[in-house]
Coordinates of C-alpha atoms in Angstrom, one line a residue:
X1 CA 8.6 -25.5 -27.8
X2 CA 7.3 -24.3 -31.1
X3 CA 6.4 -21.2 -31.5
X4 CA 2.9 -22.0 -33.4
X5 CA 1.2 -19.2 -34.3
X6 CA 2.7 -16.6 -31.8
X7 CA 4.9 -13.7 -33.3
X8 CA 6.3 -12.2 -30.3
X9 CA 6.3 -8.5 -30.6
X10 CA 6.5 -4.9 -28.5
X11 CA 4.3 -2.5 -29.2
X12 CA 6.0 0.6 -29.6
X13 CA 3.6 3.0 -27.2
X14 CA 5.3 5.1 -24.1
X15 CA 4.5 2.0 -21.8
X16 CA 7.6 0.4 -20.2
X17 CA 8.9 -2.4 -21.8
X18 CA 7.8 -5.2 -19.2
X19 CA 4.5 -3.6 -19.7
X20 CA 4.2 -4.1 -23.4
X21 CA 5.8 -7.7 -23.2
X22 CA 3.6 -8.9 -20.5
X23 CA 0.0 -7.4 -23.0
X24 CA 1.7 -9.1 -25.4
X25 CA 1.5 -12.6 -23.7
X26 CA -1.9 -11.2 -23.0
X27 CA -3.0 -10.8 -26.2
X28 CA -1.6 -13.8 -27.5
X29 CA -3.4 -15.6 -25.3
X30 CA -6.4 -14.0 -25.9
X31 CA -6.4 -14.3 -29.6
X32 CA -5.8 -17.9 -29.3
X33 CA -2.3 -17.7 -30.4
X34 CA -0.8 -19.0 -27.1
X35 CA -2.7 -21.9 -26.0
X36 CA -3.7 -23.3 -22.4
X37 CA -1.1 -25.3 -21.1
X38 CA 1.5 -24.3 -23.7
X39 CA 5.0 -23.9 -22.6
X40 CA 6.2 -20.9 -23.1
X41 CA 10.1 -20.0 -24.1
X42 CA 12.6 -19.6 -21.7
X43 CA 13.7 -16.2 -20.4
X44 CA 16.6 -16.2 -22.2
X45 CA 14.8 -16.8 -25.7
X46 CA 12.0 -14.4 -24.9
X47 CA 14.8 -11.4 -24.4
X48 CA 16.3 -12.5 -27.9
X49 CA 12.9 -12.7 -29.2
X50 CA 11.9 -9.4 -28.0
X51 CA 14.7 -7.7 -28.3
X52 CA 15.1 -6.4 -24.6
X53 CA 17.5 -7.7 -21.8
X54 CA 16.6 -11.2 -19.3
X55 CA 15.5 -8.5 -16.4
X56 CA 12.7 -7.3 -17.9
X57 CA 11.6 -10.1 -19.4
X58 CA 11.2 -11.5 -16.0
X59 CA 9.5 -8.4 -14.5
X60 CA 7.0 -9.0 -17.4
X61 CA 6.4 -13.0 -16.2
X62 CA 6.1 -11.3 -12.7
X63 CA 3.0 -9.3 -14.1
X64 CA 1.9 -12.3 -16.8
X65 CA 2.0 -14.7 -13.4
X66 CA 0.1 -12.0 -11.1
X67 CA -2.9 -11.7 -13.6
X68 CA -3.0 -15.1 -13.7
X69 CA -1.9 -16.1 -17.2
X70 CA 1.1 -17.7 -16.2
X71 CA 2.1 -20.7 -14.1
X72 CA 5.9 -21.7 -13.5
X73 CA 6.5 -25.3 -12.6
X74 CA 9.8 -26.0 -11.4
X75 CA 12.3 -28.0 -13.4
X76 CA 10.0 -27.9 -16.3
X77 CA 9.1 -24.6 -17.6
X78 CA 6.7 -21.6 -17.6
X79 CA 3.2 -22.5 -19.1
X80 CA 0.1 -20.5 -20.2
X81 CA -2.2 -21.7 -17.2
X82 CA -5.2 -23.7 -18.3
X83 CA -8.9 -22.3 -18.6
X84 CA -10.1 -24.2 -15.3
X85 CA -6.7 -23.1 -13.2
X86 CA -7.7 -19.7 -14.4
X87 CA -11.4 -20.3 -13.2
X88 CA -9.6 -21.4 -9.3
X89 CA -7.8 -18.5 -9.6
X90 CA -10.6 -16.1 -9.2
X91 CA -12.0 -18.2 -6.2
X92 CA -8.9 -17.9 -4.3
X93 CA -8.3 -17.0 -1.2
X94 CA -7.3 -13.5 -1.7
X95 CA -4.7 -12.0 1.3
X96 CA -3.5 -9.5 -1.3
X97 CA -5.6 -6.5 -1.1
X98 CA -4.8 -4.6 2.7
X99 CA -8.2 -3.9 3.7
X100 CA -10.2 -4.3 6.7
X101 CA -13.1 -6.8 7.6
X102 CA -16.8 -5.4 6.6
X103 CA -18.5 -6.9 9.9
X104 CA -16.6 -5.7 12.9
X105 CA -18.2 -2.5 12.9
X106 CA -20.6 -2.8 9.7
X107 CA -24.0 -3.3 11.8
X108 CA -22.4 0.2 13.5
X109 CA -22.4 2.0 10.1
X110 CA -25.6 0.9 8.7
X111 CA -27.6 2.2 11.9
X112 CA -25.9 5.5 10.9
X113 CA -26.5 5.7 8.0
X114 CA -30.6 4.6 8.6
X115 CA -30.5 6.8 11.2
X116 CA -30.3 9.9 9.0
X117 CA -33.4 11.8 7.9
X118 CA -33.6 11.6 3.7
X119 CA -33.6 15.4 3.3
X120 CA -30.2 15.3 5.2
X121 CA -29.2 12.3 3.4
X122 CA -29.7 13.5 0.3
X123 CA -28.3 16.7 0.5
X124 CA -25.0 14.7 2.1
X125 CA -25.2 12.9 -1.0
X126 CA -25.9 15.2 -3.9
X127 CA -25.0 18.7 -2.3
X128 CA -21.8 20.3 -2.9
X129 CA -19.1 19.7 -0.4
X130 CA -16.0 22.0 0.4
X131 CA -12.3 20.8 0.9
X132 CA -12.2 22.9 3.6
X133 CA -14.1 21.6 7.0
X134 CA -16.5 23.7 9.1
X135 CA -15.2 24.9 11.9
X136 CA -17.0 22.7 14.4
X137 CA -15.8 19.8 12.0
X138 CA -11.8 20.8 12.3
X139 CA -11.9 21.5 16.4
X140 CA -13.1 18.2 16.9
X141 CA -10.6 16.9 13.7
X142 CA -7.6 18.4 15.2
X143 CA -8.6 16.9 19.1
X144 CA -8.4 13.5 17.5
X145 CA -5.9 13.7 15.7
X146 CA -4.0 14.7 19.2
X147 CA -4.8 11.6 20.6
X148 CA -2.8 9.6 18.4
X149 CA 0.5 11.9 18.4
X150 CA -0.5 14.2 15.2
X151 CA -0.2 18.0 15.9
X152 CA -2.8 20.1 13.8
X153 CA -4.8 23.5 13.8
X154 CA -7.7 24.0 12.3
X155 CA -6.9 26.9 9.9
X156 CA -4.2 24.3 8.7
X157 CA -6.9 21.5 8.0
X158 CA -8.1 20.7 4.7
X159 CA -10.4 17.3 4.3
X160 CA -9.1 15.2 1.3
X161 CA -10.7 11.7 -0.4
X162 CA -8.8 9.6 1.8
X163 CA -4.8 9.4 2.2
X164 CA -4.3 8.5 -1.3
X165 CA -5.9 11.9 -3.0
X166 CA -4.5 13.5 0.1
X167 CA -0.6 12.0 -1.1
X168 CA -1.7 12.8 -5.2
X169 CA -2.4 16.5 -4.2
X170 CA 1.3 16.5 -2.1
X171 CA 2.7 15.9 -5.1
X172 CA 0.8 17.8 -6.9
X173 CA 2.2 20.5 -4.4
X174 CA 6.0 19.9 -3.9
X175 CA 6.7 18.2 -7.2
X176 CA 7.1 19.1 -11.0
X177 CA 6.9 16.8 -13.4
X178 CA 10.5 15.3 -13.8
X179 CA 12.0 15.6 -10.5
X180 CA 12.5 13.4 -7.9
X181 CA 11.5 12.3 -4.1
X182 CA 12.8 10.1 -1.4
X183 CA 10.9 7.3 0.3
X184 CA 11.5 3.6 1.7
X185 CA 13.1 1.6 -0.7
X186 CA 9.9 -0.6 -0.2
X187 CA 6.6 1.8 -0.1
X188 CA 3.1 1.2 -0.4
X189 CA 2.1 1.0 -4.5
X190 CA 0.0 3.7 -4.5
X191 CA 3.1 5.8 -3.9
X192 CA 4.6 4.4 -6.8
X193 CA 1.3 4.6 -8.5
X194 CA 1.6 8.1 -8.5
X195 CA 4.8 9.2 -8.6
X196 CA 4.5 7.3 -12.3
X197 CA 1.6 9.5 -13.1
X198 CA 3.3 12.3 -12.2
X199 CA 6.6 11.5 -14.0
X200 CA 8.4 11.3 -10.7
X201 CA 11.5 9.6 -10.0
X202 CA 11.5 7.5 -6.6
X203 CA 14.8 7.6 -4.9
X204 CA 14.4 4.6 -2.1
X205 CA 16.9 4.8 1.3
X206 CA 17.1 1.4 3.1
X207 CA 14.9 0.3 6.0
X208 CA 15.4 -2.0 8.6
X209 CA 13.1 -3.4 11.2
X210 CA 12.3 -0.1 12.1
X211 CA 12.0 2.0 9.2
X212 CA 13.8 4.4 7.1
X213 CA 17.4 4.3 8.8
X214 CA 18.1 8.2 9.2
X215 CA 22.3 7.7 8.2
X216 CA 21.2 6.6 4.3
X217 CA 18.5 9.3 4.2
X218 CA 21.5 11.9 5.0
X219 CA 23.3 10.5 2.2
X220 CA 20.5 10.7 -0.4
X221 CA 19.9 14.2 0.8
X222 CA 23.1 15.2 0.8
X223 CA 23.6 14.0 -3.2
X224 CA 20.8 17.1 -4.0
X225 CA 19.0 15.0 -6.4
X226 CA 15.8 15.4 -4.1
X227 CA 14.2 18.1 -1.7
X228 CA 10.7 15.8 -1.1
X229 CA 11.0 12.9 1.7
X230 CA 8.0 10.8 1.8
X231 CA 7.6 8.6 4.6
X232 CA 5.3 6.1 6.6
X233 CA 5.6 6.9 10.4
X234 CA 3.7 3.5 11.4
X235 CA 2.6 0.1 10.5
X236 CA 4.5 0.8 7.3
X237 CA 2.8 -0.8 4.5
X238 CA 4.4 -3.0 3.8
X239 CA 6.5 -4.0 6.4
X240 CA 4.8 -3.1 9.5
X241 CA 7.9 -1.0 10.6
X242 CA 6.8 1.7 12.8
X243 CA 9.7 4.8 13.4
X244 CA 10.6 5.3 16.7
X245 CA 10.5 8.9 18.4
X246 CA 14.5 9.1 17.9
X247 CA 14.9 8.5 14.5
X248 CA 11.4 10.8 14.0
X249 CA 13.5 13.6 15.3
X250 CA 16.3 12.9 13.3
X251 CA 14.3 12.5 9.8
X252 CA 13.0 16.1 10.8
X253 CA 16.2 17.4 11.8
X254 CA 17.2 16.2 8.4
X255 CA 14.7 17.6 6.4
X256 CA 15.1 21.3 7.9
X257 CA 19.1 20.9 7.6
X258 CA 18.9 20.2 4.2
X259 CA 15.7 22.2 3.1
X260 CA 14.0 19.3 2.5
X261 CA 9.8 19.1 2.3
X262 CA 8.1 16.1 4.2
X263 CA 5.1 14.1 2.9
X264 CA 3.8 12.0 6.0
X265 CA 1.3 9.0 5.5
X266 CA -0.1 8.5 8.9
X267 CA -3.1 6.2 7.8
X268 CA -2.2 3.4 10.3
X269 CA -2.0 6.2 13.1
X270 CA -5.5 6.1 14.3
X271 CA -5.6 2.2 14.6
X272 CA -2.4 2.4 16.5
X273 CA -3.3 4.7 18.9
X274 CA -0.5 5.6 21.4
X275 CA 1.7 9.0 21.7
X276 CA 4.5 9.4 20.1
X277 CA 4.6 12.5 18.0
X278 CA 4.0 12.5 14.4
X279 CA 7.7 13.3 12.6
X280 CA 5.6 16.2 11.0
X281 CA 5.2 17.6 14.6
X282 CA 9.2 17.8 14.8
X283 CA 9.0 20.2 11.5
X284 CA 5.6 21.5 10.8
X285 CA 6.6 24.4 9.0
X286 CA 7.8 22.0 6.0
X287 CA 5.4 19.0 6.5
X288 CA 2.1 17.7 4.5
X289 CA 0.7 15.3 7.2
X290 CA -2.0 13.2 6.1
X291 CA -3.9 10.6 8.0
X292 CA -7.8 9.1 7.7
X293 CA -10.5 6.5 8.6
X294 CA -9.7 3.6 6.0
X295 CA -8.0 1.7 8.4
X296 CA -9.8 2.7 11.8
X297 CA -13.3 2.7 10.5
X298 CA -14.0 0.6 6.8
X299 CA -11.7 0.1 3.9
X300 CA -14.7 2.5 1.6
X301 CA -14.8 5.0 4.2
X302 CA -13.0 7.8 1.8
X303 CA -12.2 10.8 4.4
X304 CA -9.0 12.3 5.3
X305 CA -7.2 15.1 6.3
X306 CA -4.2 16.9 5.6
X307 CA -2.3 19.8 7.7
X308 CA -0.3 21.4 5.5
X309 CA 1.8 24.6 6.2
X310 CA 0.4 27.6 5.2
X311 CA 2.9 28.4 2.7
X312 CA 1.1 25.5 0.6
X313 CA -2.4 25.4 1.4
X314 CA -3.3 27.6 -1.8
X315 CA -1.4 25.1 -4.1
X316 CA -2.0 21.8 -1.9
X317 CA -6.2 23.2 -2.4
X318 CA -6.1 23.5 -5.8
X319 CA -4.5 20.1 -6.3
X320 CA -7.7 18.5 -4.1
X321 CA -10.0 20.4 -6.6
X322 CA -8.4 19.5 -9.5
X323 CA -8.6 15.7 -8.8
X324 CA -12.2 15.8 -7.8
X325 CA -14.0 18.8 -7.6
X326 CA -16.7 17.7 -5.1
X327 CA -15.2 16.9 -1.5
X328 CA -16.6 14.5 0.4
X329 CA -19.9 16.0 1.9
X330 CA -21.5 12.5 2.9
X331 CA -18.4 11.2 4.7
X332 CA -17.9 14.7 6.0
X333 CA -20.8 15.0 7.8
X334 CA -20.6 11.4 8.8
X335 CA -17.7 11.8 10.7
X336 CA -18.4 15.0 12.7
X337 CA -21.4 12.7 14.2
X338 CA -18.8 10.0 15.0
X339 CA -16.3 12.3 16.5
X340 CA -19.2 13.7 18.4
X341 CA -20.8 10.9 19.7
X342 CA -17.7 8.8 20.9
X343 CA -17.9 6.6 18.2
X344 CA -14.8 6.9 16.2
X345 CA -12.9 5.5 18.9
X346 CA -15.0 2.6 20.2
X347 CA -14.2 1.9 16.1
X348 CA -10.8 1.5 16.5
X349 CA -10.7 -0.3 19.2
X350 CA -12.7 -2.6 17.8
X351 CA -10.3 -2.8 14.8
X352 CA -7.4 -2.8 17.3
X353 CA -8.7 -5.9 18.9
X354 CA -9.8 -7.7 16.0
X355 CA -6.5 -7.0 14.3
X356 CA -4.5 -8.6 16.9
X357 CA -6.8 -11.4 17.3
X358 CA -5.6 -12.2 13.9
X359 CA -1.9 -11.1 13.8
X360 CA -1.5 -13.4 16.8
X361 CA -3.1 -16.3 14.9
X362 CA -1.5 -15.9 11.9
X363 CA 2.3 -16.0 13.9
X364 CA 1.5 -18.9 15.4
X365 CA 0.7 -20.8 12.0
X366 CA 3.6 -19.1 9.7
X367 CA 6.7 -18.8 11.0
X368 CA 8.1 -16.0 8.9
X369 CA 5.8 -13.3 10.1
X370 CA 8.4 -10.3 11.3
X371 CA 7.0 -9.3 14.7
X372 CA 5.7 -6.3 15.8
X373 CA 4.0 -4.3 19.2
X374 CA 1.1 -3.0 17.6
X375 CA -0.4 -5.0 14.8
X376 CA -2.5 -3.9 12.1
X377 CA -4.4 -5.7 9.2
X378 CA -1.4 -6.5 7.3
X379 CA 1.8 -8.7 8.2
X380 CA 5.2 -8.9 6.1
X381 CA 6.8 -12.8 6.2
X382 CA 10.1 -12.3 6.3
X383 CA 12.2 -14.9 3.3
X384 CA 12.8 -18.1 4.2
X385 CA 16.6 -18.9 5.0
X386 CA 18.3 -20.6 2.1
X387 CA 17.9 -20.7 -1.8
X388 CA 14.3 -19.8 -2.9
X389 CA 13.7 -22.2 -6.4
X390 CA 10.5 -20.1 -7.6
X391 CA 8.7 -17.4 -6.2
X392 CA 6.0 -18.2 -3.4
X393 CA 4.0 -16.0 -4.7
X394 CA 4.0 -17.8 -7.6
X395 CA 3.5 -21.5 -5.7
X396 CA 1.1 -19.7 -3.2
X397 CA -1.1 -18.6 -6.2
X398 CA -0.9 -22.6 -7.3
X399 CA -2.4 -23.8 -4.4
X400 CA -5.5 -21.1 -4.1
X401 CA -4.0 -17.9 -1.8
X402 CA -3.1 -14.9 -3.4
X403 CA -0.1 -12.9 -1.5
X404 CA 1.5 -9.2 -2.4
X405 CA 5.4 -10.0 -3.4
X406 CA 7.9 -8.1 -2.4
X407 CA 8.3 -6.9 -5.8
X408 CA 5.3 -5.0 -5.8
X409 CA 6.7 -2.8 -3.7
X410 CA 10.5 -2.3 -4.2
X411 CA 11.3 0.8 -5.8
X412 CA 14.3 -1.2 -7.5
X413 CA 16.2 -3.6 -8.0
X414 CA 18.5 -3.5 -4.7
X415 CA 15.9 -3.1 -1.9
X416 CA 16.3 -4.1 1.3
X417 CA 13.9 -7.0 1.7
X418 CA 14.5 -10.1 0.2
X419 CA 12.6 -11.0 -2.9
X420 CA 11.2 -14.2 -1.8
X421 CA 9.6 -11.9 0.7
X422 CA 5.7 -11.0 0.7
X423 CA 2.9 -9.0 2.2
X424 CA -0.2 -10.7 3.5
X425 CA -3.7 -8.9 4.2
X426 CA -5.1 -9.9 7.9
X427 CA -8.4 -8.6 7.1
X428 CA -9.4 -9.6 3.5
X429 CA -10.7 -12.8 4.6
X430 CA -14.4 -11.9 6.0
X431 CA -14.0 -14.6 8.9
X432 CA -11.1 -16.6 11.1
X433 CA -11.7 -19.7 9.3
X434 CA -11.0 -18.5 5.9
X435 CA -7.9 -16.8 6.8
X436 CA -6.5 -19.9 8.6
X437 CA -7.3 -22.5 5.8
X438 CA -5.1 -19.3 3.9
X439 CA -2.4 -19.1 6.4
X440 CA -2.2 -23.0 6.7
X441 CA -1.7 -23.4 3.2
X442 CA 1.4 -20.8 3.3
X443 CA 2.7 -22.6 6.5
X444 CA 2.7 -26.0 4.3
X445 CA 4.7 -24.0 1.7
X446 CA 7.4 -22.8 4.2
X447 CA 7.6 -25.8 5.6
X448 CA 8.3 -27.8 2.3
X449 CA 10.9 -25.0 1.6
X450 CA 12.3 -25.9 5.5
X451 CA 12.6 -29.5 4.2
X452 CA 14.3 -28.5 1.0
X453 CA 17.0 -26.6 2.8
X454 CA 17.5 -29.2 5.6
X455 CA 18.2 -31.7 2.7
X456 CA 20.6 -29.6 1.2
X457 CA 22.5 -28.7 4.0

């Protein structure tokens, strides 16, 4: 290749490396300077070029490939994709983003919402709303939040902008800037999201098919490097592990034993339903336990709650009203009338039904999907067995279906899923026919990779 007019450089901001290389492909393409259909150099050239070792050079292609900018054909080389692949790539079938499907209980929501008088509305909408529920609010909060396994009192309750603010204002909480937490060595992004923003070092512990394995969280607590576990009790995004009441008691034991703090993401709670105890019931006295409607109700539907001890309420309150000083009057009052009425749970198990409707399709097309008792609107494929020549991801994004790689959510380099691994969203696609033209089109990539192997062997 020639390098044309492209003069590969880093810019020197506080961005990581990979970062800067991938906005320089970016901007290169951008300014003309990389054309479509170019080949790019090989990994190996771009870390002399750059300056910066073959690893991150190919955790910047990761990022180059996931916005689109960059196609890898095998045998031949990585290539600026062309204007009308790019154009394909934004009508793709899009199983990336873990959210729920807007018409199971959409016609539900809108007769709510019409159902409201305007004053009422309005003042939903542009009053002020507290952090802290009404009283009426947390009773009937705290009963549901029963039915699923999650201990609570009301003086403990405090609502939060969904899970995410709710897991900003933990760290917020436990966590100066600097230190460090523990969590699955795979974890849902916006955990890593924010533990970037808060200059926190992630320490992961191995998983298996059913979660954090309590043995290598002793061992990480016992190096005193960290005094924060943050966990997923169920459907953990990604993997769909869900921790079973044994090793729930035995993170908690852990925590207390070693004065550790817990951060619990029950999101996927609700839509599981069931009874086994929260792991923040085995040690509420050191536990932030967070759960909400996103995944029980609609994807937008931005209300949760977090019980936190009362040693931290002060600090945990502070944090919510720092990150958005309004709290969430509209979906507030929303919900009371949903608890009240009944509705809350007729919407999860409509979401409950749905969701297994499509889990069950889905393992019948793709053979890699790693089962589980519960399903929710998300399903980790397992690797294929054998060599792996280019990422699926990559050869998924080819053919018009966009996937979440296992890199996405690795907190390094030696997690315990398999790279060629990847998340898939069961509820992105609006209808069944969308998602199985999606999950056909992986099945026809597993299969080829089946074929490979065989030939090899």
């Amino acid at each position: 290749m020639t390098q044309g007019k492209w003069t590969p450089t880093i810019s020197s901001g506080s961005a990581p490396k990979y970062l800067a290389l991938a906005s320089s492909i970016e901007q290169a393409i951008e300014s003309g300077d990389l054309q479509p259909n170019e080949r790019l150099p090989t990994n190996r050239e771009l870390s002399q070029l750059f300056g910066v070792t073959i690893a991150t050079v190919t955790k910047a292609m990761a990022v180059a490939a996931r916005k689109g900018l960059i196609v890898a054909q095998v045998g031949s080389g990585t290539f600026v994709r062309g204007s009308s692949e790019r154009a394909a790539d934004a009508e793709a079938l899009d199983l990336s983003l873990n959210i729920l499907p807007d018409n199971i209980v959409g016609k539900e929501l809108a007769t709510l919402i019409q159902s409201q008088s305007p004053a009422l509305l309005a003042q939903s909408v542009f009053g002020y709303g507290s952090y802290v529920p009404t009283s009426s609010h947390a009773e009937r909060a705290v009963a549901w939040m029963s039915t699923f396994g999650a201990q609570a009192q009301v003086a403990h309750t405090l609502l939060t902008v969904g899970v995410h603010q709710g897991l900003m204002a933990a760290f917020h909480a436990l966590l100066n800037p600097g230190e460090s937490a523990i969590c699955e060595d795979v974890t849902y992004t916006g955990i890593k999201r924010i533990a970037s923003y808060r200059n926190v070092t992630l320490l992961g512990v191995r998983c298996d098919a059913s979660g954090m394995v309590p043995e290598d969280l002793e061992e990480r607590l016992k190096q005193g490097n960290a005094k924060v576990v943050v966990i997923t009790s169920a459907l953990h995004n990604p993997t769909t592990a869900t921790l079973p009441r044994a090793r729930r008691e035995a993170i908690a034991r852990l925590c207390r034993e070693h004065d550790a703090y817990l951060i619990e993401d029950g999101i996927n709670m609700p839509l599981m339903g069931g009874q086994i105890p929260s792991v923040s019931s085995f040690a509420p006295e050191r536990s932030i336990f967070l759960t909400g409607y996103s995944k029980c109700v609609s994807s937008g539907f931005r209300l949760g709650y977090a019980v936190v001890p009362p040693a931290l309420l002060d600090t945990f309150h502070e944090a919510l009203v720092s990150t958005q000083w309004i709290g969430p009057r509209l979906y507030a009052d929303m919900a009371e009338q949903m608890l009240a009425s009944g509705l809350i749970d007729e919407f999860a198990r409509a979401h409950r039904t749905e969701a297994r409707v499509r889990y069950e399709r889905a393992s019948r097309i793709l053979t890699g999907i790693r089962p589980t008792a519960t399903p929710g609107y998300h399903a980790w494929v397992d690797a294929p067995a054998g060599p792996v020549g280019e990422n699926i991801a990559m050869q998924a994004l080819r053919l018009g279906v966009k996937v979440s790689p296992a890199a996405h959510f690795a907190v390094s380099a030696d997690a315990s899923v398999p790279g060629a691994s990847y998340r898939i969203s069961l509820g992105a696609c609006q209808n069944l026919a969308d998602l199985e033209r999606a999950l056909t089109i992986l099945a026809g990539i597993e299969a080829q990779h089946q074929s490979i192997v065989s030939t090899l062997i």
